[in-house]
Amino acid sequence: MSHTTTAPKIDIFIDRGGTFTDCIGIPQAGDQGDIVIKLLSVDPANYEDAPTEGIRRILGAFTGRPHPRDAKLNSDCIGIIRMGTTVATNALLERKGERSALLITEGFRDALEIGYQARPKLFDLAINKPEVLYSEVVEVEERVTMEDSTKDPFQGIIDVNSDSALRVGQSGDIIRILKPLDIDSTRKSLEVLYKKGYRSICICLAHSYSFPDHENAVRDIAQQVGFTSISASASLIPMIKLISRGMSATADAYLTPEIRRYVSNFRRGFKDGLCSTRCQFMQSDGGLVDVEKFSGLRAILSGPAGGVVGYAKTSWHPDDPTPVIGFDMGGTSTDVSRYDGELGHVFETTTAGVTIQSPQLDINTVASGGGSILGWKNGLFTVGPESASAHPGPACYRKGGPLTVTDANLFLGRLLPEYFPAIFGPDENLPLDHKVTKSKFLDLTDSINSASATKKTPEEVALGFLAVANEAMCRPIRALTEGKGYHTSAHHLAVFGGAGGQHAASIARNLGIGTVLIHKYSSILSAYGMALANLVEEAQEPSSLTLEPSSQPEILERFETLKERATQGLLQQGVSSVKYIKTQEFLNLRYEGTDTQMMVPLPDDGDFRRAFEDLHQKEFSFLLPSRSIVVDDIRVRGIAKEFERPSHNVYREIVDTMAVPATAPEKLTKACFASVGWLDTPIFLLRNLQRGAQIEGPGIIIDNTQTIVVTPFSTAKVLSEHVVLAVGSQNQTAVPQSLSSTDPDPVQLSIFGHRFMSIAEQMGRTLQKTAVSINIKERLDFSCAIFGPSGDLVANAPHVPVHLGSMAYAVKYQHERYGGALRPGDVLVSNHPIAGGTHLPDITVITPVFDPSGKEIIFYTASRGHHRDIGGLEGVSGNANATSLFHEGARIVSFKLVSNGCFDEEGITKILVNEPGQFPDCVGTSSLYDNLSDLRAQVAANVKGSKLIESLFREYGRKTVQFYMDRIQANAEVAVRKFLQRTSERLGGRNLSAVDSLDNGTRIRLEIQINPDGSAVFDFTGTGPEVVGNNNAPKSICLSAIIYSLRCLINEEIPLNQGCLSSIRVVNPEGSILNPSDQAAVYAGNTQTSQRIVDVILRAFDACAASQGCMNSVGFFGGRDRKPKDGYKFAYGETICGGSGAGPGWNGASAVHCHMTNTRISDAEVMEKRYPIILRRFSLRHGSGGRGQYKGGDGVVREIECREPLTFSMISERRVSRPYGLHGGEDGAPGENLIVRKTEGRERVVSLGPRGLVKLQAGERFIVKTPGGGAVFAHSGYFEILWTREVCVVPSKKWLLLSQPPNHYRPRCPY
């Protein structure tokens, strides 16, 4: 590092975490050792600010002079200060940011509250949506839209000069100003906000990423009014998506004032306010920024980013280009990431329920850390996601806390109290409490042994919990590597964080990784990463160019403009010369018609197309050569390397350093390890070990801030800056194939549960990545699962609830149909209701997997994806007017999609295109390319799952894996039986019953008989007959509804598999709406009737009020040059959220998908760019939720205006029957579907009713008002209210009704 002054100075690097603040002082002269300080982040009794205190202590050690706490610090001897901080993260998590207001385009007042409509946790009846960050909303009177649509573009060039309302946007798109900004009303609104005390605002106007003029004008007015913090979305991140960009702007407005206050307070601790000292902060993207430019939006991952930079710069070197996995294990969670020579960035993430659209390092978090709570539930070992946190902390912290991962390490002798700070107990002077930890493990062991057939020792129990914890932490690593096409074992593992060293060897062994690198500062690597990071400046613009030779000149010109902007930004941040600045150019590319963007760096040969295709092939395993490549964004990242520290080549040192025996250990202790038990284990102090010292496991290496466990059959080698572990293979410490295949081990059962679910999840990621359609890739309307050799469900990743259970029906049907006729390389496809289908667009791809001889099926993998277009009546799949199954498109009972490894494109094309057109007024699919691409993606997902399970078979043996496949199903059965037994006992053994109706009057009746052994009969006798329309539900849908409802009612993590239904017998009368004939139309049975089945089940259990009970399935279809017999040129479909039902103790959530679906909704800007429509309104339907002690959630209003003739299809429910309230709570409001016609210049509002197909002209609008949820009036059970005047008597129940209760609410008798 070069410096102009000769006065002794020290550079200081700080990571202010949630619990601890880590500080490193590195003298510039190099003749003095580094100074390391670790202190509590919050300790008001001793100091006001932890980083300032850390600097005070470093300066005292550096200068040899005391620096009193009551005096401001002199910064003369400080060279540079670099800091990462969790101030923004904590403010976001705790919702303690600045009071702010949102200004958004009219019609979108509630758009950010609605978000993408998916509920956070799939099986929570009490839905807890994250709070928005703003306190007030102002709708700005303005509106712009895209003039053209990519799905149906104008022929020829649009003349911008022909219309004064047209503009050319920054992206190159043509923008139409529908309504100019109303300056006067905007100013008045801002003045009102200012008078209310607001000083921070965020602005997000539709399409401002391309046309920022209106946003800029609002910002200028706000500055004139006097606002001190103004976050304009397009200035922060000029990228498409109103919701993501808007949430990012609200986060910036919420957090930036907090950041500024913190920085101001920090600077006040110095005599000159650090005016003469360079001070930089770490951003979420792994780059530093000058203190004056540090903002809330880019500070959210400030601390973790330092750790990623730290391991990237210390654990990777070009001489050994093996990629490195970063493993950062803390107290409450573990962060994993990957580095291959370039920092990987993502541009949209969700933190604390807020979608952040900004460059951030690609860090994946799992809720498993040292403080994760250990539990025994339903015969399984559980670790987390709950954490003991800092208070009360683990049991050994002497605060009455629960057993945690930390306790397990302490109990097993891997964490030594004498080498851990004695800061516990009432006077904070006692060591970790081994006694209480041991006592709790003894008690837990007794509970486990009494509840299971095994007899485990406390040590085996503790080891089991560590094994489960390690497997949980391996899941995101496998997703990060295998999910992107990399072999996990072809990596090194860089371990850091306070608890990482205790698990490093075990994690590596589980993943097949041979080399683990632990830096000397691994427990404070985030602070050290600040020393290794570079100052950065980002410059980015939107684009609508196509990647082709003719666009190259404009791309290069824009690169130069952005490079100049980034360079100037770095010079303004204090970089002394342009010679220290380098720039990186990127294009954000995607295939036309897809949403998968890839940020591609400029390749050495300048060929972006080839680079994009190589990257796409690597990650997704396919190309779309017939499609254009679209440039969505042009980006330049400026990097200043003025103070870059020389990289250390650890791999060269490994080779060059001769191993020598370690010096004598400090002492011997006893530590317990899997398979070998308690062993004499030497303890070494890292500071006493010479370079090259080699330690054969077992051993424990300790320094001031970390403990490194060297497991048996592993070797540690000490280098100048690292401890390197060489990890033996897994079978050196355990022989998985020696597991019993007759007596289930609860630890292995828990681990296999993780492994099975991980495989289903990775299948899902593969499908999402490799699919082309919006429905699968963007709306996530798919499910993946694995099945036993007879087709029984083993693990179903919780994707779409309506697919739960029904997929097993589909697999078993094919298994029984083919018997032994299938061969390796065969793949089946099906969608027919008689074969386990839910409705025809949900196509299931099934892959049998054989033993090595190819003679016997050992398991199945399957994936089900929603194909928007499979043909149908008038070219509309799921036509609202369908009355027979053939009206709904292609029907596939069974077809070999792949035979002997060959994809039968001709055969499936005939099924999708030709066969539907054989029926009157029906046509085949007009989206064949998407259908074929998505089917290939489903095959790829199945192959992914097959390979992973084959690997599991090789690891453990066929008998063992299939044994645990069976046992994990039995485990789910036990959980369901226990729940049903408790329910029966609570109800005194009486039967449960409920009834509800569809809008057409068809009743769904259910009686549930629970037997003493926990088995039950779900009897739907009395349910109405098959209907003429498409509300008929295949009987497989009942299975999905029952599994979903039971999982919600149990309200604990249980395996989602066939066992959930093993104790259930379903009586479903043939010919009813729930078991219709094989020719009945069924499209809405999946989307609407499934919801009513859940309503009836939950009503029978008296669990909660009804949610909206509908998916509000709306689609539009069109195309200017369409020929009637060819179908439509484009099709779009979505399901729309509504209100959820209240329950005993909670209010229903507004604007959220409920029960049998959880798909996302498309962003307004994306829709308007793609289709010839204007989304006029997307807002809450205030007051639609039922009133009561606990209110039902509100529905929404979604209003779409046509810009050219379109055909709309609407299928909905709860337009007549209202979502029921519970215990006297008011019903939710019914939904409503409206058409706004234009006739002779006048508007005419017409009700469509629950369903219909309607053609609209340009300027006409389609309005959907979704139902609200029902309310609950009392906590639980049947109740009496003493201050009443009216009594309603029904058989065996007495309801006392209020005549004039508070809030003018009058509950009704529910019968």
PDB file of C-alpha atoms in Angstrom, residues 178-373:
ATOM      1  CA  LEU A 178     -51.836   9.046 -20.718  1.00  0.00           C
ATOM      2  CA  LYS A 179     -52.099  11.769 -18.098  1.00  0.00           C
ATOM      3  CA  PRO A 180     -49.507  14.521 -17.543  1.00  0.00           C
ATOM      4  CA  LEU A 181     -48.283  15.126 -14.016  1.00  0.00           C
ATOM      5  CA  ASP A 182     -50.599  17.462 -12.104  1.00  0.00           C
ATOM      6  CA  ILE A 183     -48.048  19.825 -10.607  1.00  0.00           C
ATOM      7  CA  ASP A 184     -50.474  21.767  -8.414  1.00  0.00           C
ATOM      8  CA  SER A 185     -52.131  18.778  -6.747  1.00  0.00           C
ATOM      9  CA  THR A 186     -48.741  17.138  -6.204  1.00  0.00           C
ATOM     10  CA  ARG A 187     -47.386  20.249  -4.508  1.00  0.00           C
ATOM     11  CA  LYS A 188     -50.443  20.487  -2.258  1.00  0.00           C
ATOM     12  CA  SER A 189     -50.114  16.833  -1.264  1.00  0.00           C
ATOM     13  CA  LEU A 190     -46.433  17.285  -0.438  1.00  0.00           C
ATOM     14  CA  GLU A 191     -47.138  20.379   1.618  1.00  0.00           C
ATOM     15  CA  VAL A 192     -49.760  18.470   3.621  1.00  0.00           C
ATOM     16  CA  LEU A 193     -47.243  15.687   4.300  1.00  0.00           C
ATOM     17  CA  TYR A 194     -44.636  18.218   5.372  1.00  0.00           C
ATOM     18  CA  LYS A 195     -47.069  19.856   7.801  1.00  0.00           C
ATOM     19  CA  LYS A 196     -47.752  16.413   9.283  1.00  0.00           C
ATOM     20  CA  GLY A 197     -44.077  16.152  10.174  1.00  0.00           C
ATOM     21  CA  TYR A 198     -42.813  13.931   7.358  1.00  0.00           C
ATOM     22  CA  ARG A 199     -39.280  14.665   6.211  1.00  0.00           C
ATOM     23  CA  SER A 200     -38.565  11.447   4.310  1.00  0.00           C
ATOM     24  CA  ILE A 201     -40.494  10.379   1.225  1.00  0.00           C
ATOM     25  CA  CYS A 202     -40.137   7.824  -1.542  1.00  0.00           C
ATOM     26  CA  ILE A 203     -41.458   8.215  -5.071  1.00  0.00           C
ATOM     27  CA  CYS A 204     -42.373   5.347  -7.377  1.00  0.00           C
ATOM     28  CA  LEU A 205     -44.271   6.097 -10.573  1.00  0.00           C
ATOM     29  CA  ALA A 206     -45.233   3.564 -13.206  1.00  0.00           C
ATOM     30  CA  HIS A 207     -42.552   3.052 -15.905  1.00  0.00           C
ATOM     31  CA  SER A 208     -40.222   5.591 -14.332  1.00  0.00           C
ATOM     32  CA  TYR A 209     -37.315   3.220 -14.968  1.00  0.00           C
ATOM     33  CA  SER A 210     -37.640   4.253 -18.625  1.00  0.00           C
ATOM     34  CA  PHE A 211     -39.455   7.594 -18.295  1.00  0.00           C
ATOM     35  CA  PRO A 212     -38.219   9.291 -15.081  1.00  0.00           C
ATOM     36  CA  ASP A 213     -39.434  12.798 -15.993  1.00  0.00           C
ATOM     37  CA  HIS A 214     -42.486  12.719 -13.725  1.00  0.00           C
ATOM     38  CA  GLU A 215     -40.516  11.264 -10.813  1.00  0.00           C
ATOM     39  CA  ASN A 216     -37.818  13.891 -11.251  1.00  0.00           C
ATOM     40  CA  ALA A 217     -40.441  16.641 -11.269  1.00  0.00           C
ATOM     41  CA  VAL A 218     -41.988  15.327  -8.044  1.00  0.00           C
ATOM     42  CA  ARG A 219     -38.520  15.150  -6.481  1.00  0.00           C
ATOM     43  CA  ASP A 220     -37.845  18.777  -7.432  1.00  0.00           C
ATOM     44  CA  ILE A 221     -41.114  19.904  -5.857  1.00  0.00           C
ATOM     45  CA  ALA A 222     -40.346  17.913  -2.710  1.00  0.00           C
ATOM     46  CA  GLN A 223     -36.956  19.607  -2.424  1.00  0.00           C
ATOM     47  CA  GLN A 224     -38.645  22.997  -2.737  1.00  0.00           C
ATOM     48  CA  VAL A 225     -41.121  22.076  -0.004  1.00  0.00           C
ATOM     49  CA  GLY A 226     -38.225  21.149   2.289  1.00  0.00           C
ATOM     50  CA  PHE A 227     -38.025  17.358   2.496  1.00  0.00           C
ATOM     51  CA  THR A 228     -34.568  16.270   3.618  1.00  0.00           C
ATOM     52  CA  SER A 229     -34.621  12.664   2.428  1.00  0.00           C
ATOM     53  CA  ILE A 230     -36.078  11.908  -1.001  1.00  0.00           C
ATOM     54  CA  SER A 231     -35.799   8.434  -2.524  1.00  0.00           C
ATOM     55  CA  ALA A 232     -36.814   8.384  -6.203  1.00  0.00           C
ATOM     56  CA  SER A 233     -37.071   4.796  -7.426  1.00  0.00           C
ATOM     57  CA  ALA A 234     -35.636   5.358 -10.915  1.00  0.00           C
ATOM     58  CA  SER A 235     -32.607   7.173  -9.524  1.00  0.00           C
ATOM     59  CA  LEU A 236     -31.916   4.339  -7.106  1.00  0.00           C
ATOM     60  CA  ILE A 237     -32.290   1.421  -9.512  1.00  0.00           C
ATOM     61  CA  PRO A 238     -33.616   2.021 -13.048  1.00  0.00           C
ATOM     62  CA  MET A 239     -34.969  -1.508 -13.594  1.00  0.00           C
ATOM     63  CA  ILE A 240     -38.401  -2.747 -14.643  1.00  0.00           C
ATOM     64  CA  LYS A 241     -40.929  -3.960 -12.002  1.00  0.00           C
ATOM     65  CA  LEU A 242     -43.018  -1.399 -10.195  1.00  0.00           C
ATOM     66  CA  ILE A 243     -43.401  -3.527  -7.057  1.00  0.00           C
ATOM     67  CA  SER A 244     -39.742  -4.434  -6.601  1.00  0.00           C
ATOM     68  CA  ARG A 245     -38.488  -0.955  -7.457  1.00  0.00           C
ATOM     69  CA  GLY A 246     -41.137   0.634  -5.248  1.00  0.00           C
ATOM     70  CA  MET A 247     -40.322  -1.575  -2.261  1.00  0.00           C
ATOM     71  CA  SER A 248     -36.657  -0.729  -2.746  1.00  0.00           C
ATOM     72  CA  ALA A 249     -37.455   2.977  -2.706  1.00  0.00           C
ATOM     73  CA  THR A 250     -39.499   2.617   0.471  1.00  0.00           C
ATOM     74  CA  ALA A 251     -36.601   0.750   2.077  1.00  0.00           C
ATOM     75  CA  ASP A 252     -34.243   3.545   1.130  1.00  0.00           C
ATOM     76  CA  ALA A 253     -36.561   6.229   2.519  1.00  0.00           C
ATOM     77  CA  TYR A 254     -37.025   4.184   5.671  1.00  0.00           C
ATOM     78  CA  LEU A 255     -33.348   3.368   6.264  1.00  0.00           C
ATOM     79  CA  THR A 256     -31.225   6.177   4.837  1.00  0.00           C
ATOM     80  CA  PRO A 257     -32.149   8.696   7.558  1.00  0.00           C
ATOM     81  CA  GLU A 258     -31.212   6.041  10.134  1.00  0.00           C
ATOM     82  CA  ILE A 259     -27.886   5.545   8.388  1.00  0.00           C
ATOM     83  CA  ARG A 260     -27.273   9.289   8.302  1.00  0.00           C
ATOM     84  CA  ARG A 261     -28.067   9.642  11.999  1.00  0.00           C
ATOM     85  CA  TYR A 262     -25.741   6.800  12.839  1.00  0.00           C
ATOM     86  CA  VAL A 263     -22.918   8.201  10.707  1.00  0.00           C
ATOM     87  CA  SER A 264     -23.422  11.666  12.193  1.00  0.00           C
ATOM     88  CA  ASN A 265     -23.258  10.289  15.746  1.00  0.00           C
ATOM     89  CA  PHE A 266     -20.202   8.223  14.865  1.00  0.00           C
ATOM     90  CA  ARG A 267     -18.364  11.240  13.454  1.00  0.00           C
ATOM     91  CA  ARG A 268     -19.182  13.313  16.529  1.00  0.00           C
ATOM     92  CA  GLY A 269     -16.909  11.023  18.510  1.00  0.00           C
ATOM     93  CA  PHE A 270     -13.859  12.554  16.772  1.00  0.00           C
ATOM     94  CA  LYS A 271     -12.363  15.998  17.280  1.00  0.00           C
ATOM     95  CA  ASP A 272     -12.488  16.970  13.608  1.00  0.00           C
ATOM     96  CA  GLY A 273     -15.585  14.928  12.766  1.00  0.00           C
ATOM     97  CA  LEU A 274     -13.334  12.752  10.566  1.00  0.00           C
ATOM     98  CA  CYS A 275     -13.204  15.560   8.023  1.00  0.00           C
ATOM     99  CA  SER A 276      -9.532  14.836   7.308  1.00  0.00           C
ATOM    100  CA  THR A 277      -9.824  11.040   7.467  1.00  0.00           C
ATOM    101  CA  ARG A 278     -11.120   8.836   4.704  1.00  0.00           C
ATOM    102  CA  CYS A 279     -14.101   6.875   5.967  1.00  0.00           C
ATOM    103  CA  GLN A 280     -15.806   4.242   3.846  1.00  0.00           C
ATOM    104  CA  PHE A 281     -18.670   1.823   4.377  1.00  0.00           C
ATOM    105  CA  MET A 282     -19.292  -1.623   2.947  1.00  0.00           C
ATOM    106  CA  GLN A 283     -22.307  -2.031   0.674  1.00  0.00           C
ATOM    107  CA  SER A 284     -24.444  -5.084  -0.018  1.00  0.00           C
ATOM    108  CA  ASP A 285     -22.664  -5.664  -3.334  1.00  0.00           C
ATOM    109  CA  GLY A 286     -19.269  -6.213  -1.693  1.00  0.00           C
ATOM    110  CA  GLY A 287     -17.935  -2.790  -2.662  1.00  0.00           C
ATOM    111  CA  LEU A 288     -17.018   0.167  -0.490  1.00  0.00           C
ATOM    112  CA  VAL A 289     -18.513   3.628  -0.770  1.00  0.00           C
ATOM    113  CA  ASP A 290     -17.522   6.949   0.745  1.00  0.00           C
ATOM    114  CA  VAL A 291     -19.354   7.782   3.948  1.00  0.00           C
ATOM    115  CA  GLU A 292     -21.147  10.700   2.265  1.00  0.00           C
ATOM    116  CA  LYS A 293     -22.785   8.375  -0.295  1.00  0.00           C
ATOM    117  CA  PHE A 294     -23.700   5.510   2.027  1.00  0.00           C
ATOM    118  CA  SER A 295     -27.453   4.829   1.718  1.00  0.00           C
ATOM    119  CA  GLY A 296     -29.967   2.556   3.379  1.00  0.00           C
ATOM    120  CA  LEU A 297     -30.902   0.578   0.261  1.00  0.00           C
ATOM    121  CA  ARG A 298     -27.335  -0.583  -0.327  1.00  0.00           C
ATOM    122  CA  ALA A 299     -26.518  -1.189   3.342  1.00  0.00           C
ATOM    123  CA  ILE A 300     -28.787  -4.140   4.105  1.00  0.00           C
ATOM    124  CA  LEU A 301     -26.123  -6.838   3.633  1.00  0.00           C
ATOM    125  CA  SER A 302     -23.241  -4.610   4.669  1.00  0.00           C
ATOM    126  CA  GLY A 303     -21.903  -6.963   7.348  1.00  0.00           C
ATOM    127  CA  PRO A 304     -22.241 -10.319   5.546  1.00  0.00           C
ATOM    128  CA  ALA A 305     -20.753  -8.762   2.409  1.00  0.00           C
ATOM    129  CA  GLY A 306     -17.516  -8.134   4.283  1.00  0.00           C
ATOM    130  CA  GLY A 307     -17.248 -11.821   5.107  1.00  0.00           C
ATOM    131  CA  VAL A 308     -17.758 -12.835   1.476  1.00  0.00           C
ATOM    132  CA  VAL A 309     -15.055 -10.435   0.327  1.00  0.00           C
ATOM    133  CA  GLY A 310     -12.849 -11.715   3.136  1.00  0.00           C
ATOM    134  CA  TYR A 311     -12.976 -15.371   2.159  1.00  0.00           C
ATOM    135  CA  ALA A 312     -12.923 -14.574  -1.575  1.00  0.00           C
ATOM    136  CA  LYS A 313      -9.668 -12.661  -1.233  1.00  0.00           C
ATOM    137  CA  THR A 314      -8.028 -15.086   1.223  1.00  0.00           C
ATOM    138  CA  SER A 315      -9.220 -18.497   0.031  1.00  0.00           C
ATOM    139  CA  TRP A 316      -9.147 -18.292  -3.764  1.00  0.00           C
ATOM    140  CA  HIS A 317      -6.188 -17.737  -6.075  1.00  0.00           C
ATOM    141  CA  PRO A 318      -5.781 -18.000  -9.860  1.00  0.00           C
ATOM    142  CA  ASP A 319      -3.029 -20.584  -9.367  1.00  0.00           C
ATOM    143  CA  ASP A 320      -5.738 -22.935  -8.075  1.00  0.00           C
ATOM    144  CA  PRO A 321      -8.979 -21.865  -9.758  1.00  0.00           C
ATOM    145  CA  THR A 322     -11.058 -24.390  -7.805  1.00  0.00           C
ATOM    146  CA  PRO A 323     -14.192 -22.482  -6.761  1.00  0.00           C
ATOM    147  CA  VAL A 324     -14.758 -21.895  -3.068  1.00  0.00           C
ATOM    148  CA  ILE A 325     -17.941 -22.218  -1.012  1.00  0.00           C
ATOM    149  CA  GLY A 326     -18.192 -19.707   1.795  1.00  0.00           C
ATOM    150  CA  PHE A 327     -19.737 -21.073   4.995  1.00  0.00           C
ATOM    151  CA  ASP A 328     -20.461 -18.402   7.604  1.00  0.00           C
ATOM    152  CA  MET A 329     -22.024 -19.947  10.709  1.00  0.00           C
ATOM    153  CA  GLY A 330     -23.230 -17.570  13.363  1.00  0.00           C
ATOM    154  CA  GLY A 331     -25.518 -17.791  16.353  1.00  0.00           C
ATOM    155  CA  THR A 332     -28.935 -17.691  14.709  1.00  0.00           C
ATOM    156  CA  SER A 333     -28.294 -18.523  11.064  1.00  0.00           C
ATOM    157  CA  THR A 334     -25.739 -19.671   8.525  1.00  0.00           C
ATOM    158  CA  ASP A 335     -24.889 -17.843   5.294  1.00  0.00           C
ATOM    159  CA  VAL A 336     -23.510 -19.716   2.288  1.00  0.00           C
ATOM    160  CA  SER A 337     -22.122 -18.305  -0.950  1.00  0.00           C
ATOM    161  CA  ARG A 338     -19.854 -19.271  -3.840  1.00  0.00           C
ATOM    162  CA  TYR A 339     -16.796 -17.602  -5.358  1.00  0.00           C
ATOM    163  CA  ASP A 340     -15.041 -18.593  -8.580  1.00  0.00           C
ATOM    164  CA  GLY A 341     -12.874 -15.541  -9.198  1.00  0.00           C
ATOM    165  CA  GLU A 342     -15.740 -13.061  -9.564  1.00  0.00           C
ATOM    166  CA  LEU A 343     -18.222 -11.894  -6.954  1.00  0.00           C
ATOM    167  CA  GLY A 344     -21.658 -13.222  -7.871  1.00  0.00           C
ATOM    168  CA  HIS A 345     -24.471 -10.683  -7.697  1.00  0.00           C
ATOM    169  CA  VAL A 346     -28.237 -10.954  -7.643  1.00  0.00           C
ATOM    170  CA  PHE A 347     -30.529  -8.025  -8.376  1.00  0.00           C
ATOM    171  CA  GLU A 348     -33.694  -8.974  -6.543  1.00  0.00           C
ATOM    172  CA  THR A 349     -33.940 -10.526  -3.098  1.00  0.00           C
ATOM    173  CA  THR A 350     -36.333 -10.466  -0.170  1.00  0.00           C
ATOM    174  CA  THR A 351     -35.147  -9.373   3.266  1.00  0.00           C
ATOM    175  CA  ALA A 352     -37.487  -9.150   6.256  1.00  0.00           C
ATOM    176  CA  GLY A 353     -40.433  -9.409   3.880  1.00  0.00           C
ATOM    177  CA  VAL A 354     -39.269  -6.503   1.704  1.00  0.00           C
ATOM    178  CA  THR A 355     -38.298  -7.082  -1.916  1.00  0.00           C
ATOM    179  CA  ILE A 356     -35.001  -5.344  -2.611  1.00  0.00           C
ATOM    180  CA  GLN A 357     -34.043  -4.546  -6.203  1.00  0.00           C
ATOM    181  CA  SER A 358     -30.396  -3.606  -6.015  1.00  0.00           C
ATOM    182  CA  PRO A 359     -27.027  -5.280  -6.661  1.00  0.00           C
ATOM    183  CA  GLN A 360     -26.335  -7.642  -3.767  1.00  0.00           C
ATOM    184  CA  LEU A 361     -23.948 -10.491  -3.250  1.00  0.00           C
ATOM    185  CA  ASP A 362     -25.559 -13.876  -3.839  1.00  0.00           C
ATOM    186  CA  ILE A 363     -25.817 -15.059  -0.234  1.00  0.00           C
ATOM    187  CA  ASN A 364     -28.181 -17.834   0.852  1.00  0.00           C
ATOM    188  CA  THR A 365     -29.281 -18.076   4.467  1.00  0.00           C
ATOM    189  CA  VAL A 366     -30.560 -21.047   6.454  1.00  0.00           C
ATOM    190  CA  ALA A 367     -32.050 -20.705   9.936  1.00  0.00           C
ATOM    191  CA  SER A 368     -29.522 -22.999  11.588  1.00  0.00           C
ATOM    192  CA  GLY A 369     -26.737 -21.700  13.794  1.00  0.00           C
ATOM    193  CA  GLY A 370     -25.168 -22.135  17.188  1.00  0.00           C
ATOM    194  CA  GLY A 371     -28.320 -20.907  18.909  1.00  0.00           C
ATOM    195  CA  SER A 372     -30.747 -23.108  16.946  1.00  0.00           C
ATOM    196  CA  ILE A 373     -33.081 -24.889  19.343  1.00  0.00           C
TER     197      ILE A 373
END
